[in-house]
Short mmCIF file of C-alpha atoms in Angstrom, two decimals:
data_model
loop_
_atom_site.label_atom_id
_atom_site.label_comp_id
_atom_site.label_asym_id
_atom_site.label_seq_id
_atom_site.Cartn_x
_atom_site.Cartn_y
_atom_site.Cartn_z
CA UNK A 1 7.33 -22.84 -46.63
CA UNK A 2 5.53 -22.69 -50.00
CA UNK A 3 1.80 -21.88 -49.76
CA UNK A 4 -0.20 -22.41 -52.98
CA UNK A 5 -2.02 -17.91 -53.77
CA UNK A 6 -4.99 -19.81 -53.93
CA UNK A 7 -4.72 -21.62 -50.78
CA UNK A 8 -8.16 -19.86 -49.14
CA UNK A 9 -7.73 -19.19 -45.79
CA UNK A 10 -9.51 -21.97 -43.54
CA UNK A 11 -9.51 -19.71 -40.45
CA UNK A 12 -8.53 -16.31 -39.23
CA UNK A 13 -8.16 -17.72 -35.36
CA UNK A 14 -4.44 -16.81 -34.58
CA UNK A 15 -1.76 -19.64 -32.65
CA UNK A 16 -2.86 -19.65 -29.40
CA UNK A 17 -2.71 -16.24 -27.93
CA UNK A 18 -0.57 -17.38 -25.12
CA UNK A 19 1.63 -18.58 -27.43
CA UNK A 20 2.94 -16.00 -28.82
CA UNK A 21 4.56 -14.22 -26.71
CA UNK A 22 6.69 -17.13 -25.77
CA UNK A 23 7.01 -17.22 -29.89
CA UNK A 24 8.19 -13.65 -30.09
CA UNK A 25 10.37 -13.87 -27.80
CA UNK A 26 11.92 -17.30 -28.57
CA UNK A 27 12.76 -15.46 -32.66
CA UNK A 28 13.64 -12.60 -31.35
CA UNK A 29 16.89 -14.67 -29.76
CA UNK A 30 17.01 -16.92 -32.78
CA UNK A 31 17.34 -13.69 -35.32
CA UNK A 32 19.20 -11.33 -32.75
CA UNK A 33 16.93 -8.95 -33.02
CA UNK A 34 14.81 -6.31 -30.64
CA UNK A 35 12.23 -7.81 -31.02
CA UNK A 36 9.55 -10.05 -33.39
CA UNK A 37 5.96 -9.14 -33.65
CA UNK A 38 3.75 -11.80 -34.85
CA UNK A 39 0.80 -9.70 -36.45
CA UNK A 40 -1.36 -12.37 -37.71
CA UNK A 41 -1.21 -16.01 -38.34
CA UNK A 42 -3.34 -17.37 -40.74
CA UNK A 43 -3.94 -21.43 -41.33
CA UNK A 44 -4.21 -22.28 -44.42
CA UNK A 45 -5.99 -24.98 -46.40
CA UNK A 46 -4.08 -28.12 -47.15
CA UNK A 47 -2.11 -30.92 -44.90
CA UNK A 48 -4.06 -32.90 -44.34
CA UNK A 49 -0.76 -34.86 -41.37
CA UNK A 50 0.44 -31.25 -40.88
CA UNK A 51 -0.55 -27.55 -40.28
CA UNK A 52 0.18 -24.64 -42.44
CA UNK A 53 -0.19 -21.25 -40.89
CA UNK A 54 0.60 -17.97 -42.90
CA UNK A 55 2.32 -15.75 -40.75
CA UNK A 56 3.34 -11.68 -41.08
CA UNK A 57 5.93 -10.93 -39.26
CA UNK A 58 7.73 -7.07 -38.19
CA UNK A 59 11.48 -7.64 -36.41
CA UNK A 60 13.45 -4.68 -35.28
CA UNK A 61 17.14 -5.03 -35.43
CA UNK A 62 19.27 -7.60 -36.16
CA UNK A 63 20.03 -9.05 -40.24
CA UNK A 64 16.52 -9.43 -40.52
CA UNK A 65 14.54 -6.00 -40.21
CA UNK A 66 12.14 -5.46 -41.59
CA UNK A 67 8.39 -6.72 -42.98
CA UNK A 68 8.72 -10.63 -43.84
CA UNK A 69 5.41 -12.94 -44.75
CA UNK A 70 6.76 -16.25 -43.29
CA UNK A 71 5.32 -20.44 -43.27
CA UNK A 72 4.88 -21.80 -39.86
CA UNK A 73 4.95 -25.45 -40.60
CA UNK A 74 3.33 -27.45 -37.70
CA UNK A 75 4.73 -31.39 -36.69
CA UNK A 76 0.96 -33.36 -37.47
CA UNK A 77 -1.23 -34.86 -34.16
CA UNK A 78 -0.28 -38.10 -35.47
CA UNK A 79 1.73 -38.03 -38.06
CA UNK A 80 3.38 -40.70 -40.76
CA UNK A 81 5.88 -43.46 -39.33
CA UNK A 82 7.79 -42.85 -42.53
CA UNK A 83 7.70 -39.54 -42.33
CA UNK A 84 10.00 -37.22 -41.20
CA UNK A 85 9.38 -34.84 -37.95
CA UNK A 86 10.09 -30.98 -38.55
CA UNK A 87 13.12 -30.49 -37.20
CA UNK A 88 14.46 -33.18 -38.48
CA UNK A 89 12.84 -32.19 -42.16
CA UNK A 90 14.13 -28.59 -42.29
CA UNK A 91 17.55 -29.42 -41.69
CA UNK A 92 17.43 -31.92 -44.80
CA UNK A 93 15.82 -28.50 -46.78
CA UNK A 94 18.86 -26.30 -45.34
CA UNK A 95 21.35 -28.75 -46.53
CA UNK A 96 19.27 -28.75 -50.04
CA UNK A 97 19.11 -25.54 -49.38
CA UNK A 98 23.11 -25.10 -49.50
CA UNK A 99 23.50 -26.72 -52.64
CA UNK A 100 21.82 -25.03 -54.59
CA UNK A 101 18.09 -26.92 -54.77
CA UNK A 102 15.41 -23.67 -55.23
CA UNK A 103 14.05 -23.91 -52.11
CA UNK A 104 11.22 -21.93 -49.27
CA UNK A 105 14.15 -20.16 -47.54
CA UNK A 106 14.57 -21.89 -44.70
CA UNK A 107 14.36 -18.95 -41.10
CA UNK A 108 14.62 -21.46 -38.32
CA UNK A 109 12.95 -24.77 -36.26
CA UNK A 110 12.59 -26.12 -33.03
CA UNK A 111 10.47 -29.15 -31.24
CA UNK A 112 10.36 -27.09 -28.32
CA UNK A 113 7.00 -27.56 -27.30
CA UNK A 114 6.83 -25.01 -24.16
CA UNK A 115 7.00 -22.41 -27.44
CA UNK A 116 3.42 -23.34 -29.58
CA UNK A 117 2.39 -27.17 -28.23
CA UNK A 118 3.83 -28.99 -30.74
CA UNK A 119 7.33 -29.25 -32.57
CA UNK A 120 7.63 -26.53 -36.32
CA UNK A 121 9.88 -25.13 -38.38
CA UNK A 122 9.16 -21.41 -40.28
CA UNK A 123 10.59 -20.76 -44.09
CA UNK A 124 10.25 -17.88 -46.08
CA UNK A 125 6.48 -18.14 -48.21
CA UNK A 126 7.01 -18.81 -52.27
CA UNK A 127 4.11 -16.81 -54.67
CA UNK A 128 2.90 -19.42 -57.16
CA UNK A 129 0.82 -22.49 -57.30
CA UNK A 130 2.32 -26.17 -56.78
CA UNK A 131 -1.49 -28.57 -57.74
CA UNK A 132 -0.26 -31.29 -59.87
CA UNK A 133 -4.17 -31.55 -61.87
CA UNK A 134 -3.64 -27.52 -62.86
CA UNK A 135 -0.47 -27.41 -63.65
CA UNK A 136 -0.76 -29.32 -66.11
CA UNK A 137 -3.93 -28.58 -68.61
CA UNK A 138 -2.72 -25.04 -68.21
CA UNK A 139 -3.34 -24.51 -71.54
CA UNK A 140 0.51 -22.34 -71.82
CA UNK A 141 2.12 -25.79 -70.97
CA UNK A 142 3.31 -26.77 -74.17
CA UNK A 143 5.40 -24.09 -74.27
CA UNK A 144 6.95 -23.53 -70.60
CA UNK A 145 6.35 -27.99 -69.86
CA UNK A 146 10.08 -28.50 -71.32
CA UNK A 147 12.16 -25.66 -70.31
CA UNK A 148 10.89 -25.83 -66.77
CA UNK A 149 11.23 -30.24 -66.81
CA UNK A 150 14.82 -29.69 -67.68
CA UNK A 151 14.82 -27.11 -64.57
CA UNK A 152 13.34 -29.99 -62.37
CA UNK A 153 16.68 -31.91 -63.84
CA UNK A 154 18.37 -29.79 -63.04
CA UNK A 155 17.20 -29.45 -59.15
CA UNK A 156 16.65 -33.43 -58.75
CA UNK A 157 21.22 -33.51 -59.50
CA UNK A 158 21.59 -30.79 -57.59
CA UNK A 159 19.45 -32.60 -54.49
CA UNK A 160 21.74 -35.31 -55.10
CA UNK A 161 24.47 -33.88 -55.48
CA UNK A 162 24.24 -33.80 -51.20
CA UNK A 163 26.38 -37.19 -49.51
CA UNK A 164 26.74 -38.30 -46.64
CA UNK A 165 29.52 -37.19 -45.39
CA UNK A 166 30.07 -34.59 -42.99
CA UNK A 167 27.34 -35.35 -40.93
CA UNK A 168 25.11 -32.42 -40.89
CA UNK A 169 21.80 -34.96 -42.36
CA UNK A 170 23.56 -37.64 -39.13
CA UNK A 171 20.19 -38.52 -38.22
CA UNK A 172 19.41 -40.49 -41.78
CA UNK A 173 20.30 -44.01 -41.68
CA UNK A 174 22.14 -45.24 -44.44
CA UNK A 175 21.77 -47.87 -46.22
CA UNK A 176 23.46 -50.44 -45.67
CA UNK A 177 22.10 -52.77 -47.90
CA UNK A 178 21.48 -52.00 -51.89
CA UNK A 179 19.03 -48.87 -51.77
CA UNK A 180 16.51 -50.85 -53.71
CA UNK A 181 16.28 -53.61 -52.01
CA UNK A 182 15.74 -51.55 -48.32
CA UNK A 183 12.37 -49.78 -49.92
CA UNK A 184 11.70 -53.35 -51.21
CA UNK A 185 11.53 -54.26 -47.22
CA UNK A 186 10.14 -51.51 -45.98
CA UNK A 187 6.73 -52.21 -48.07
CA UNK A 188 6.75 -55.30 -47.59
CA UNK A 189 6.74 -54.48 -43.89
CA UNK A 190 3.65 -52.27 -44.67
CA UNK A 191 2.07 -54.89 -46.28
CA UNK A 192 2.61 -57.04 -43.16
CA UNK A 193 -0.27 -55.53 -41.16
CA UNK A 194 -2.21 -54.29 -44.51
CA UNK A 195 -5.57 -55.82 -44.04
CA UNK A 196 -6.20 -57.27 -48.04
CA UNK A 197 -2.76 -59.58 -48.96
CA UNK A 198 -2.21 -58.34 -52.31
CA UNK A 199 -0.32 -61.10 -55.02
CA UNK A 200 -0.08 -58.98 -57.93
CA UNK A 201 1.83 -56.81 -55.23
CA UNK A 202 3.72 -59.13 -53.97
CA UNK A 203 5.47 -60.53 -57.29
CA UNK A 204 5.93 -57.16 -58.19
CA UNK A 205 7.86 -56.86 -54.88
CA UNK A 206 10.20 -60.27 -55.70
CA UNK A 207 10.78 -59.11 -59.03
CA UNK A 208 12.05 -55.81 -57.59
CA UNK A 209 14.08 -57.73 -54.93
CA UNK A 210 15.73 -59.74 -57.69
CA UNK A 211 16.28 -56.99 -59.96
CA UNK A 212 18.08 -54.76 -57.99
CA UNK A 213 20.74 -52.58 -60.00
CA UNK A 214 23.52 -51.63 -57.91
CA UNK A 215 23.55 -47.98 -56.83
CA UNK A 216 26.54 -46.16 -58.51
CA UNK A 217 26.01 -43.13 -55.44
CA UNK A 218 24.35 -42.89 -52.20
CA UNK A 219 22.81 -39.46 -52.02
CA UNK A 220 20.42 -37.38 -50.48
CA UNK A 221 16.58 -38.98 -52.25
CA UNK A 222 14.04 -36.33 -51.35
CA UNK A 223 12.01 -39.12 -51.42
CA UNK A 224 8.33 -37.58 -53.13
CA UNK A 225 9.37 -35.67 -55.93
CA UNK A 226 6.53 -35.05 -58.23
CA UNK A 227 4.33 -33.21 -60.05
CA UNK A 228 2.07 -31.50 -57.22
CA UNK A 229 4.69 -31.74 -54.44
CA UNK A 230 7.50 -28.34 -56.84
CA UNK A 231 5.79 -24.72 -56.96
CA UNK A 232 5.73 -22.88 -60.13
CA UNK A 233 5.18 -19.04 -60.71
CA UNK A 234 4.27 -18.00 -64.64
CA UNK A 235 5.42 -21.32 -65.78
CA UNK A 236 9.26 -21.55 -63.75
CA UNK A 237 9.76 -23.10 -60.63
CA UNK A 238 10.24 -21.54 -57.53
CA UNK A 239 10.83 -23.98 -54.89
CA UNK A 240 10.41 -27.62 -54.26
CA UNK A 241 8.16 -28.24 -51.74
CA UNK A 242 7.51 -31.17 -48.90
CA UNK A 243 10.87 -33.03 -48.19
CA UNK A 244 9.16 -34.81 -44.59
CA UNK A 245 10.48 -38.52 -46.56
CA UNK A 246 14.08 -37.17 -47.00
CA UNK A 247 16.03 -40.05 -46.98
CA UNK A 248 19.65 -41.76 -48.57
CA UNK A 249 19.38 -43.92 -51.53
CA UNK A 250 19.83 -44.16 -55.23
CA UNK A 251 19.00 -40.97 -56.97
CA UNK A 252 17.36 -43.17 -59.86
CA UNK A 253 14.69 -42.90 -57.00
CA UNK A 254 13.73 -40.13 -57.72
CA UNK A 255 13.67 -40.38 -60.85
CA UNK A 256 11.43 -42.95 -61.46
CA UNK A 257 9.08 -41.11 -58.22
CA UNK A 258 9.01 -38.57 -60.99
CA UNK A 259 8.10 -40.33 -63.99
CA UNK A 260 5.99 -42.95 -62.58
CA UNK A 261 2.67 -42.96 -64.67
CA UNK A 262 0.53 -42.32 -61.51
CA UNK A 263 2.40 -39.34 -61.31
CA UNK A 264 1.49 -38.14 -65.00
CA UNK A 265 -2.11 -37.03 -64.06
CA UNK A 266 -3.81 -38.12 -67.40
CA UNK A 267 -1.47 -36.98 -69.43
CA UNK A 268 0.93 -40.10 -70.16
CA UNK A 269 1.84 -39.37 -73.19
CA UNK A 270 4.51 -36.74 -71.42
CA UNK A 271 6.66 -38.38 -69.56
CA UNK A 272 8.03 -36.68 -67.63
CA UNK A 273 5.03 -35.45 -64.22
CA UNK A 274 2.67 -34.56 -66.55
CA UNK A 275 5.16 -31.58 -68.03
CA UNK A 276 6.45 -32.78 -70.60
CA UNK A 277 9.15 -35.54 -72.68
CA UNK A 278 11.51 -37.58 -70.57
CA UNK A 279 14.40 -36.45 -72.48
CA UNK A 280 14.11 -32.71 -71.51
CA UNK A 281 14.55 -34.15 -68.00
CA UNK A 282 17.43 -36.02 -68.13
CA UNK A 283 19.06 -33.30 -70.16
CA UNK A 284 17.54 -30.71 -67.92
CA UNK A 285 19.51 -33.80 -64.70
CA UNK A 286 23.33 -34.80 -66.68
CA UNK A 287 24.04 -30.95 -66.94
CA UNK A 288 24.38 -31.41 -63.27
CA UNK A 289 24.12 -34.45 -62.12
CA UNK A 290 27.88 -36.18 -61.53
CA UNK A 291 26.53 -39.27 -63.13
CA UNK A 292 24.65 -39.10 -66.53
CA UNK A 293 21.15 -41.37 -66.25
CA UNK A 294 20.07 -43.02 -69.17
CA UNK A 295 16.16 -43.42 -70.53
CA UNK A 296 16.44 -47.12 -70.14
CA UNK A 297 17.91 -47.77 -66.70
CA UNK A 298 14.66 -45.51 -64.56
CA UNK A 299 12.10 -48.56 -65.92
CA UNK A 300 13.23 -50.35 -62.82
CA UNK A 301 12.72 -46.99 -60.63
CA UNK A 302 9.15 -46.33 -61.77
CA UNK A 303 8.26 -50.05 -61.21
CA UNK A 304 9.66 -49.17 -57.76
CA UNK A 305 7.26 -46.19 -57.41
CA UNK A 306 4.51 -47.82 -58.69
CA UNK A 307 4.40 -50.51 -56.28
CA UNK A 308 5.68 -48.07 -53.29
CA UNK A 309 2.17 -46.22 -54.12
CA UNK A 310 0.71 -48.95 -54.10
CA UNK A 311 1.71 -49.75 -51.39
CA UNK A 312 0.67 -46.32 -50.11
CA UNK A 313 -3.12 -46.67 -51.08
CA UNK A 314 -3.55 -49.63 -49.13
CA UNK A 315 -1.87 -48.71 -46.01
CA UNK A 316 -4.33 -44.73 -46.92
CA UNK A 317 -6.92 -47.60 -47.44
CA UNK A 318 -6.96 -49.29 -44.24
CA UNK A 319 -7.33 -46.50 -42.17
CA UNK A 320 -10.99 -46.67 -43.48
CA UNK A 321 -11.18 -50.51 -42.25
CA UNK A 322 -8.63 -50.75 -39.27
CA UNK A 323 -9.14 -46.92 -38.18
CA UNK A 324 -12.73 -46.36 -38.53
CA UNK A 325 -11.81 -43.09 -40.26
CA UNK A 326 -14.90 -43.10 -42.42
CA UNK A 327 -14.42 -41.30 -45.27
CA UNK A 328 -15.09 -41.68 -49.16
CA UNK A 329 -11.76 -40.29 -50.22
CA UNK A 330 -10.14 -42.65 -48.64
CA UNK A 331 -12.12 -45.96 -48.88
CA UNK A 332 -11.25 -44.94 -52.89
CA UNK A 333 -7.52 -44.47 -52.35
CA UNK A 334 -7.92 -48.15 -50.99
CA UNK A 335 -9.51 -49.01 -54.22
CA UNK A 336 -6.75 -48.11 -55.99
CA UNK A 337 -3.89 -50.54 -56.46
CA UNK A 338 -4.57 -53.32 -58.72
CA UNK A 339 -3.95 -49.62 -61.20
CA UNK A 340 -0.76 -49.20 -60.07
CA UNK A 341 0.16 -52.32 -60.18
CA UNK A 342 -0.69 -53.04 -63.30
CA UNK A 343 1.46 -50.28 -64.73
CA UNK A 344 4.52 -52.73 -62.84
CA UNK A 345 3.35 -55.77 -64.09
CA UNK A 346 2.99 -54.00 -67.92
CA UNK A 347 6.42 -52.60 -67.27
CA UNK A 348 8.30 -55.90 -66.91
CA UNK A 349 6.12 -57.61 -69.59
CA UNK A 350 8.12 -54.80 -71.87
CA UNK A 351 11.19 -55.79 -70.34
CA UNK A 352 10.52 -59.42 -70.08
CA UNK A 353 9.99 -59.16 -74.15
CA UNK A 354 13.11 -56.91 -74.73
CA UNK A 355 14.86 -60.31 -73.19
CA UNK A 356 16.76 -57.29 -70.35
CA UNK A 357 14.80 -59.23 -67.29
CA UNK A 358 12.97 -62.50 -66.83
CA UNK B 1 -24.43 -49.60 -41.36
CA UNK B 2 -21.37 -48.65 -40.03
CA UNK B 3 -20.24 -52.68 -39.49
CA UNK B 4 -16.57 -53.45 -39.69
CA UNK B 5 -15.97 -54.66 -42.25
CA UNK B 6 -13.12 -57.22 -42.94
CA UNK B 7 -11.21 -56.22 -46.46
CA UNK B 8 -12.54 -52.59 -48.60
CA UNK B 9 -14.47 -53.18 -52.08
CA UNK B 10 -18.38 -53.00 -52.82
CA UNK B 11 -19.34 -53.76 -49.69
CA UNK B 12 -17.33 -50.91 -47.49
CA UNK B 13 -18.12 -48.43 -50.87
CA UNK B 14 -21.88 -49.13 -50.92
CA UNK B 15 -22.23 -49.49 -47.21
CA UNK B 16 -20.51 -45.75 -46.99
CA UNK B 17 -23.14 -44.70 -49.73
CA UNK B 18 -25.97 -45.67 -48.22
CA UNK B 19 -25.06 -44.02 -44.82
CA UNK B 20 -24.53 -40.81 -46.42
CA UNK B 21 -27.85 -41.44 -49.01
CA UNK B 22 -29.43 -42.59 -45.80
CA UNK B 23 -28.63 -39.71 -43.29
CA UNK B 24 -27.37 -36.75 -45.87
CA UNK B 25 -29.92 -37.10 -48.24
CA UNK B 26 -32.60 -38.97 -47.25
CA UNK B 27 -33.90 -36.32 -45.02
CA UNK B 28 -34.57 -33.60 -46.90
CA UNK B 29 -36.15 -36.11 -49.91
CA UNK B 30 -39.82 -34.52 -50.31
CA UNK B 31 -42.65 -37.05 -48.57
CA UNK B 32 -43.22 -37.46 -52.54
CA UNK B 33 -39.91 -39.65 -52.92
CA UNK B 34 -38.96 -41.57 -49.48
CA UNK B 35 -41.10 -44.49 -51.70
CA UNK B 36 -38.19 -43.95 -54.51
CA UNK B 37 -35.65 -43.58 -52.03
CA UNK B 38 -36.52 -46.73 -50.57
CA UNK B 39 -36.10 -48.41 -53.13
CA UNK B 40 -32.69 -46.73 -53.53
CA UNK B 41 -31.75 -48.28 -50.40
CA UNK B 42 -32.98 -51.62 -51.10
CA UNK B 43 -30.96 -51.60 -54.23
CA UNK B 44 -28.33 -50.44 -52.98
CA UNK B 45 -28.85 -53.58 -50.51
CA UNK B 46 -28.81 -55.98 -52.93
CA UNK B 47 -25.52 -54.68 -54.61
CA UNK B 48 -23.83 -55.23 -51.96
CA UNK B 49 -24.09 -58.53 -51.90
CA UNK B 50 -24.28 -59.72 -55.06
CA UNK B 51 -20.50 -58.12 -55.49
CA UNK B 52 -19.70 -60.49 -52.28
CA UNK B 53 -20.04 -63.34 -54.61
CA UNK B 54 -18.63 -62.00 -57.45
CA UNK B 55 -15.24 -61.05 -55.94
CA UNK B 56 -15.06 -64.49 -54.31
CA UNK B 57 -15.73 -65.93 -57.60
CA UNK B 58 -13.19 -63.60 -58.81
CA UNK B 59 -10.06 -64.93 -56.18
CA UNK B 60 -10.84 -68.21 -56.99
CA UNK B 61 -10.20 -68.54 -60.83
CA UNK B 62 -6.78 -66.89 -60.34
CA UNK B 63 -6.15 -69.47 -57.12
CA UNK B 64 -7.09 -72.41 -59.38
CA UNK B 65 -4.28 -71.76 -61.02
CA UNK B 66 -1.90 -72.64 -58.55
CA UNK B 67 -3.99 -74.32 -55.97
CA UNK B 68 -6.06 -77.73 -56.55
CA UNK B 69 -8.94 -77.42 -57.42
CA UNK B 70 -10.78 -75.46 -54.17
CA UNK B 71 -7.77 -74.73 -52.50
CA UNK B 72 -5.10 -71.72 -51.05
CA UNK B 73 -6.65 -68.02 -50.28
CA UNK B 74 -5.56 -64.96 -51.17
CA UNK B 75 -3.66 -64.92 -48.22
CA UNK B 76 -1.75 -67.33 -49.09
CA UNK B 77 -0.97 -66.80 -52.89
CA UNK B 78 0.70 -63.88 -51.38
CA UNK B 79 2.25 -65.68 -48.89
CA UNK B 80 3.95 -68.31 -50.86
CA UNK B 81 4.55 -65.36 -54.12
CA UNK B 82 6.81 -63.44 -51.57
CA UNK B 83 8.41 -66.74 -49.66
CA UNK B 84 9.40 -68.03 -53.50
CA UNK B 85 7.17 -71.08 -53.30
CA UNK B 86 4.86 -69.73 -55.63
CA UNK B 87 7.08 -68.60 -58.85
CA UNK B 88 7.53 -67.40 -62.59
CA UNK B 89 9.39 -71.24 -62.75
CA UNK B 90 7.16 -73.27 -60.66
CA UNK B 91 4.21 -71.79 -62.02
CA UNK B 92 4.63 -70.66 -65.81
CA UNK B 93 1.96 -68.17 -65.99
CA UNK B 94 1.64 -66.74 -62.87
CA UNK B 95 2.37 -63.01 -63.68
CA UNK B 96 0.08 -63.36 -66.92
CA UNK B 97 -2.50 -65.17 -64.29
CA UNK B 98 -1.69 -62.16 -62.25
CA UNK B 99 -2.47 -59.75 -64.90
CA UNK B 100 -5.52 -60.78 -65.72
CA UNK B 101 -7.27 -60.79 -61.89
CA UNK B 102 -5.63 -57.30 -61.59
CA UNK B 103 -7.87 -56.62 -65.02
CA UNK B 104 -11.09 -58.06 -63.70
CA UNK B 105 -10.85 -56.55 -60.54
CA UNK B 106 -10.05 -52.62 -62.19
CA UNK B 107 -13.71 -53.56 -64.47
CA UNK B 108 -15.61 -53.20 -61.25
CA UNK B 109 -13.50 -50.20 -59.58
CA UNK B 110 -12.15 -48.34 -62.16
CA UNK B 111 -12.79 -49.63 -66.52
CA UNK B 112 -11.88 -45.95 -67.62
CA UNK B 113 -8.04 -46.99 -66.22
CA UNK B 114 -8.27 -49.94 -68.57
CA UNK B 115 -9.83 -48.12 -71.49
CA UNK B 116 -6.42 -45.45 -70.70
CA UNK B 117 -4.49 -48.11 -71.50
CA UNK B 118 -5.78 -50.06 -73.96
CA UNK B 119 -5.71 -53.62 -72.35
CA UNK B 120 -7.36 -57.32 -73.09
CA UNK B 121 -10.28 -57.50 -71.34
#
């Protein structure tokens, strides 16, 4: 697991002291060690949905003998319906790692609640920072942005080399309909429970349903690959983070999400995640990918990305409206859908003017 | 101030702001600022009422494009767009009307977004 170096420790409090011995004994067994000692466990900032703990660990004997810095990530007390649990997420990270994707090395995971009271996964600590706004405002971005985008393109293509064969990720449902239309159906189900009807968003979803392109392949899709969810150190990518929305789908969905205007953090002219021009991202992608992707075919997936973030924002607002979480941040997020809706309608307008769609 | 809200908007935001102002800012003010604080509280209440009226008028402008005068609700429009009963063929200019409605919403929610997009207002 990777965490930003600038993440401040929230507390010195360890995980429940009583759980240490059970965790240490289990780790020793899993790692074929004589003994494992968790010297410190520090809760890290961030992670509204789940907790991240930095562990300083000593392993005696076995293939991992030595001192290590790891990150233990727990399941959330209340997780989002669509997100994977820690162990499933861990399996996705393992599959991506085997495919050559840069991730924080996956160590172990367990759903056994007797160990620390929650399911958890442990990964190696990775150096670097991941804050989106900090990355796009880095004065050195002109020097490293295009190379970083090419690198990211290559990572995405390696993720998309993982296919639903072999059975290692058999817990992920393989889409039986067009994966983009499946995504539209999922978003509509979410909107059914929303407190505010959004005619523009319904229009966009109808457009997405009617214009869904056939996928050339169904692949592993990260589901949340954007600036802010990868770690960089000195301008180089060190790890792809946050795999909890992993699923089988159309690989172009990841590219559309990465370039969506809402994830450029104000660097609108740098289409590739606010860090570089789109051509750099696609150069890196197409150098590795089995199925090449053109800029033109990504417009649909940009609309899909905008619709998805609009729906998620609306539902975040409902945590205040419906669930009574009195947070100004949630309320302000809930007011954002018109921004993404406007962007989506603008793309549809441009496509219609070019005669590509109705 | 912590009454439930039907929807997220100016009213709900001003409620949160008023609550934070009363519970966290107000008590720390010196006595000579309390009259000013009371006026601010009053102004927030006036703004809440005014925004409520404007949001309704905004919705009516969109609905008037689709339904006979005075008929229809935003929920009905959302449902009929999803079902296909309302579309570009049945209501030419629908997309432009929806976009114009978003512009009106964004004038309140985030005017800087419109400036950044060079949107016609």
